[in-house]
PDB file of C-alpha atoms in Angstrom:
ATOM      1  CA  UNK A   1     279.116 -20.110  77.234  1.00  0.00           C
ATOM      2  CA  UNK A   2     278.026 -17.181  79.304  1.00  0.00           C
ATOM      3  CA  UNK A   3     279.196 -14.848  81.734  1.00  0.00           C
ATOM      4  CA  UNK A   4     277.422 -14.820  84.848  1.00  0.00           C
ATOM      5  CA  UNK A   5     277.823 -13.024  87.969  1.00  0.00           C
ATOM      6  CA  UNK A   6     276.326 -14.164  91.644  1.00  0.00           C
ATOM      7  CA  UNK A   7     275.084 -11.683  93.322  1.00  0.00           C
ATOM      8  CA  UNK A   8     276.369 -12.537  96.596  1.00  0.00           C
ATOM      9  CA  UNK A   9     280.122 -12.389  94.974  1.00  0.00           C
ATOM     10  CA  UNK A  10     281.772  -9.936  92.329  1.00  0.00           C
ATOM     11  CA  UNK A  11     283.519 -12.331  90.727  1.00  0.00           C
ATOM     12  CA  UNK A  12     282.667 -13.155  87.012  1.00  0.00           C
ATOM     13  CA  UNK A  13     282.108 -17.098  85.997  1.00  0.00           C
ATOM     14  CA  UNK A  14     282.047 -18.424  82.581  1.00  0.00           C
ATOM     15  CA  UNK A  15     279.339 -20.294  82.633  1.00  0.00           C
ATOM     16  CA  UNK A  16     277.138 -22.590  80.509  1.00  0.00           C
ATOM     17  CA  UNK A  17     272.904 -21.907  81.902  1.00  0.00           C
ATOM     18  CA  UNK A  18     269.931 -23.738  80.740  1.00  0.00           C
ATOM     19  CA  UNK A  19     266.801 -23.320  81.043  1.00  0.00           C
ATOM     20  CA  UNK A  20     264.177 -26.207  82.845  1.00  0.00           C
ATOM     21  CA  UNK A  21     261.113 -24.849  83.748  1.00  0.00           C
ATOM     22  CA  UNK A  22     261.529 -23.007  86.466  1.00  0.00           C
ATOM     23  CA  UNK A  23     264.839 -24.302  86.934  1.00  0.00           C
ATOM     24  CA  UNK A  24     268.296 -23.055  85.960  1.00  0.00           C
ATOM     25  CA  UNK A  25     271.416 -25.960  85.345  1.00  0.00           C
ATOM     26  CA  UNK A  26     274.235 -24.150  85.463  1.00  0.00           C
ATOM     27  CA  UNK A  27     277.916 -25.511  84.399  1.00  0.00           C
ATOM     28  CA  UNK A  28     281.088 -24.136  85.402  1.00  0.00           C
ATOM     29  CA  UNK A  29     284.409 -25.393  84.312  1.00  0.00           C
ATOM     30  CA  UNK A  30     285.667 -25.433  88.288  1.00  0.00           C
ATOM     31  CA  UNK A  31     284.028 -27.188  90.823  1.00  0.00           C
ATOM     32  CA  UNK A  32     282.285 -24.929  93.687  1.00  0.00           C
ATOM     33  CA  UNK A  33     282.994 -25.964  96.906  1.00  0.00           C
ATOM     34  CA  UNK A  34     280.307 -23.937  98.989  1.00  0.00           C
ATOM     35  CA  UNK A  35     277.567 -23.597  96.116  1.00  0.00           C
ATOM     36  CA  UNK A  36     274.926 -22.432  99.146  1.00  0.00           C
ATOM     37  CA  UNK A  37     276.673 -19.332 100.045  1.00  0.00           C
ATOM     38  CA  UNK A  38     277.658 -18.204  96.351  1.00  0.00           C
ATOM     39  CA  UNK A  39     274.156 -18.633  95.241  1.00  0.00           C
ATOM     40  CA  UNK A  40     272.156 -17.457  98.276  1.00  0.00           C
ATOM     41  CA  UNK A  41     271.145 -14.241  96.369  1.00  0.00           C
ATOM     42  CA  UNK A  42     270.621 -15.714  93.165  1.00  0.00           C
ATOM     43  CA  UNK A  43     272.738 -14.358  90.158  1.00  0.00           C
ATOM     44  CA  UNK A  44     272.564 -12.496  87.157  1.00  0.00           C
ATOM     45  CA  UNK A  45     273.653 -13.884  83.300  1.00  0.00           C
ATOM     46  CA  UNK A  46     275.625 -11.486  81.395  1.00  0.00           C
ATOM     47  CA  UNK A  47     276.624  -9.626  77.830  1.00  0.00           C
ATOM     48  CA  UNK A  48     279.767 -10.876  77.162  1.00  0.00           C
ATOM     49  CA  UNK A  49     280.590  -7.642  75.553  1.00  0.00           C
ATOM     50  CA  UNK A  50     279.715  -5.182  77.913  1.00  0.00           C
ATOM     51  CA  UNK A  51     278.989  -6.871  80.881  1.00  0.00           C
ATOM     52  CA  UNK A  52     275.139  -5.431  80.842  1.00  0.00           C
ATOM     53  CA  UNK A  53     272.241  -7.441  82.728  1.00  0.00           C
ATOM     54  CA  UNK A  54     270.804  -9.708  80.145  1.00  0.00           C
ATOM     55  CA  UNK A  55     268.804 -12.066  82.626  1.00  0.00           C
ATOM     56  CA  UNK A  56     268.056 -11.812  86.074  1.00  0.00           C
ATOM     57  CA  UNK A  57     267.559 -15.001  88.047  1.00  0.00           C
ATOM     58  CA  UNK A  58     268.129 -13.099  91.223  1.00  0.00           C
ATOM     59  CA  UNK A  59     265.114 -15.600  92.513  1.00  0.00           C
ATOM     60  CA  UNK A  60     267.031 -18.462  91.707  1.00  0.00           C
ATOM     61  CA  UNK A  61     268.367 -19.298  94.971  1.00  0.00           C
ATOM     62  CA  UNK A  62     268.078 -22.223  96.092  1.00  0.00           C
ATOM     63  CA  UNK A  63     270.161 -25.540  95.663  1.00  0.00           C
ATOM     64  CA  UNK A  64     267.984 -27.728  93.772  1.00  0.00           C
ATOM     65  CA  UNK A  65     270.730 -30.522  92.986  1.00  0.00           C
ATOM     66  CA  UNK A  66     274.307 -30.722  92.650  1.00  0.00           C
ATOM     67  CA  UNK A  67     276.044 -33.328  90.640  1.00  0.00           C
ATOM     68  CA  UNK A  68     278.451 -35.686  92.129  1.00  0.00           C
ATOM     69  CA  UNK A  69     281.545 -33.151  89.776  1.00  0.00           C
ATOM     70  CA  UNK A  70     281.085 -30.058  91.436  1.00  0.00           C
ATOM     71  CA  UNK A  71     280.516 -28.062  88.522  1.00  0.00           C
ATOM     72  CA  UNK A  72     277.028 -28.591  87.486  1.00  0.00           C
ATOM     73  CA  UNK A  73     274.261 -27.557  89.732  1.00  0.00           C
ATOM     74  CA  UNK A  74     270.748 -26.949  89.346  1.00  0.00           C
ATOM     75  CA  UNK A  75     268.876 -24.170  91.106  1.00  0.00           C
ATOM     76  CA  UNK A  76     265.568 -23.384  91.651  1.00  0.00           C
ATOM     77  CA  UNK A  77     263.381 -20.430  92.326  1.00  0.00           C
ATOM     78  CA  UNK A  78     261.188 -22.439  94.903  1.00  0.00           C
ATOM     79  CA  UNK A  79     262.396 -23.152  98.411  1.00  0.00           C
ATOM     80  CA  UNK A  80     260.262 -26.204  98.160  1.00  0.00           C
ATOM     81  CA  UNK A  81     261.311 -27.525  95.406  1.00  0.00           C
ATOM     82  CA  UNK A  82     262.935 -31.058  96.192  1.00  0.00           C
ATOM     83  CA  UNK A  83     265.370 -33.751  94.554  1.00  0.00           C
ATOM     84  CA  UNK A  84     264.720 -36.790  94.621  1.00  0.00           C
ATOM     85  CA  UNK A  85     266.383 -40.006  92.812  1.00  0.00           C
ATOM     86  CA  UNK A  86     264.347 -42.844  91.677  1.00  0.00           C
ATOM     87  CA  UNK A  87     264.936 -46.330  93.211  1.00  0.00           C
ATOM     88  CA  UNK A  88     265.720 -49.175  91.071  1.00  0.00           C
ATOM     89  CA  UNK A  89     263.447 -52.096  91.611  1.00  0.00           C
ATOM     90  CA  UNK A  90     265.107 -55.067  90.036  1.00  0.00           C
ATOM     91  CA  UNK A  91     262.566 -57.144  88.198  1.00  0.00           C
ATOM     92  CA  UNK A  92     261.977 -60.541  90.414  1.00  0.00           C
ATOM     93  CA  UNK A  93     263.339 -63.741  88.926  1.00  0.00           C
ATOM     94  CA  UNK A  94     261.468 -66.642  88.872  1.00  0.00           C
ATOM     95  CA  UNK A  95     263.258 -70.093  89.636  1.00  0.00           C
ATOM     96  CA  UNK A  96     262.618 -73.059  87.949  1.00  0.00           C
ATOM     97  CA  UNK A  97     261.975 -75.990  90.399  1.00  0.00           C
ATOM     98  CA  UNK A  98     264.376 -79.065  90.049  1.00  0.00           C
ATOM     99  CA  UNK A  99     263.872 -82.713  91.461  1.00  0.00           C
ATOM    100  CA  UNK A 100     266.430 -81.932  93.721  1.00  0.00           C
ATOM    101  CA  UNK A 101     264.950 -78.920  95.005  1.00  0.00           C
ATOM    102  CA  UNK A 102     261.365 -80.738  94.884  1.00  0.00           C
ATOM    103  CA  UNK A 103     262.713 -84.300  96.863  1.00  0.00           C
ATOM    104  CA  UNK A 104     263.435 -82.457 100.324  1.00  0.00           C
ATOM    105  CA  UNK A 105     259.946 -80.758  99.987  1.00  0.00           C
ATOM    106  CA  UNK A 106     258.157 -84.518  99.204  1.00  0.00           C
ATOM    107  CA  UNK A 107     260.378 -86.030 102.003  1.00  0.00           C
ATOM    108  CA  UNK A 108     259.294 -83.725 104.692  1.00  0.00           C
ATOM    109  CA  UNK A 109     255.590 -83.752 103.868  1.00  0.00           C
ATOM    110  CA  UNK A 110     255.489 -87.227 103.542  1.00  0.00           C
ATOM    111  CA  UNK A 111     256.848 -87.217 107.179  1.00  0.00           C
ATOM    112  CA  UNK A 112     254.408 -84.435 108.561  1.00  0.00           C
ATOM    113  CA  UNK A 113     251.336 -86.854 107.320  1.00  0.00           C
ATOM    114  CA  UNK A 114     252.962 -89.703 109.033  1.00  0.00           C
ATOM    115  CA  UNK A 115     253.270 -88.135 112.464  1.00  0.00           C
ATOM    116  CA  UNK A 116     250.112 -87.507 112.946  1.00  0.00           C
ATOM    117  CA  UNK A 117     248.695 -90.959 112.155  1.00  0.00           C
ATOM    118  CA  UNK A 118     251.291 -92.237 114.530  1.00  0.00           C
ATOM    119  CA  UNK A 119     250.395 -89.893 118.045  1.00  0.00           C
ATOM    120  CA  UNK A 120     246.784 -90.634 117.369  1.00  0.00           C
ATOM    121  CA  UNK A 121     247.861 -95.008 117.492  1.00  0.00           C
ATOM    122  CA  UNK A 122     249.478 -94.006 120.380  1.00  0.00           C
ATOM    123  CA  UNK A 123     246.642 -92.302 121.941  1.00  0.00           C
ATOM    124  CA  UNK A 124     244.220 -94.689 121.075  1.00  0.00           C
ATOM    125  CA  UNK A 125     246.221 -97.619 122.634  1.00  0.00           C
ATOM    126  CA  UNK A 126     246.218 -95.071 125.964  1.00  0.00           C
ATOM    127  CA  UNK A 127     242.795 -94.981 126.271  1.00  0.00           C
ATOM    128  CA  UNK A 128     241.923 -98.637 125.755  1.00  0.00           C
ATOM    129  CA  UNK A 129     244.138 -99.212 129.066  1.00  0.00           C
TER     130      UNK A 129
END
């Protein structure tokens, strides 16, 4: 755990802060209810001792992702830095045809070929009259 301290706010938070490139994911044991205000000047990680400056992350402002608890949220030194969530795809499944799925299919072609054959009798009887 560390002690951190936003800059916008004087308040100390026991925090846990890890590093991700140029990303910060920061726990706290209590959810934050308005995490834009409290981190829109970035914040500062702290001796636990002494209270000293031990890392500055005063550019880590921005809100790069929140999770759903409240208490873990990962910021970002890049205001165009953006979140994103991958879709799941669910692989297609493949059905197996049946002879009662395959019947209907025969029954209606069958018919199309027939109906055809039939307006061209008719036709032909038309024009010999």
């Amino acid at each position: 755990m560390a002690v951190i301290k936003f800059l916008s706010n004087d308040a100390l938070i026991n925090a846990d802060v890890q590093l991700e490139g140029h990303r910060v994911i920061v726990t706290v044991a209590n959810p934050v209810a308005d995490v834009n205000s409290l981190i829109a000047s970035g914040f500062h990680e702290l001796n636990e001792n002494n209270n000293s400056v031990m890392s500055d992350f005063s550019d880590h402002k921005y809100l790069y992702h929140q999770e759903d608890d409240g208490c873990t949220f990962t910021l970002t030194d890049e205001p165009d830095d953006i979140w994103f969530e991958e879709v799941f795809i669910p692989e297609p499944t493949i059905e197996v045809a049946t002879e009662a799925t395959t019947e209907p299919i025969v029954d209606a072609v069958e018919e199309a070929a027939e109906e055809p054959a039939e307006e061209t009798k008719t036709r032909s009887k038309r024009k010999k009259n």
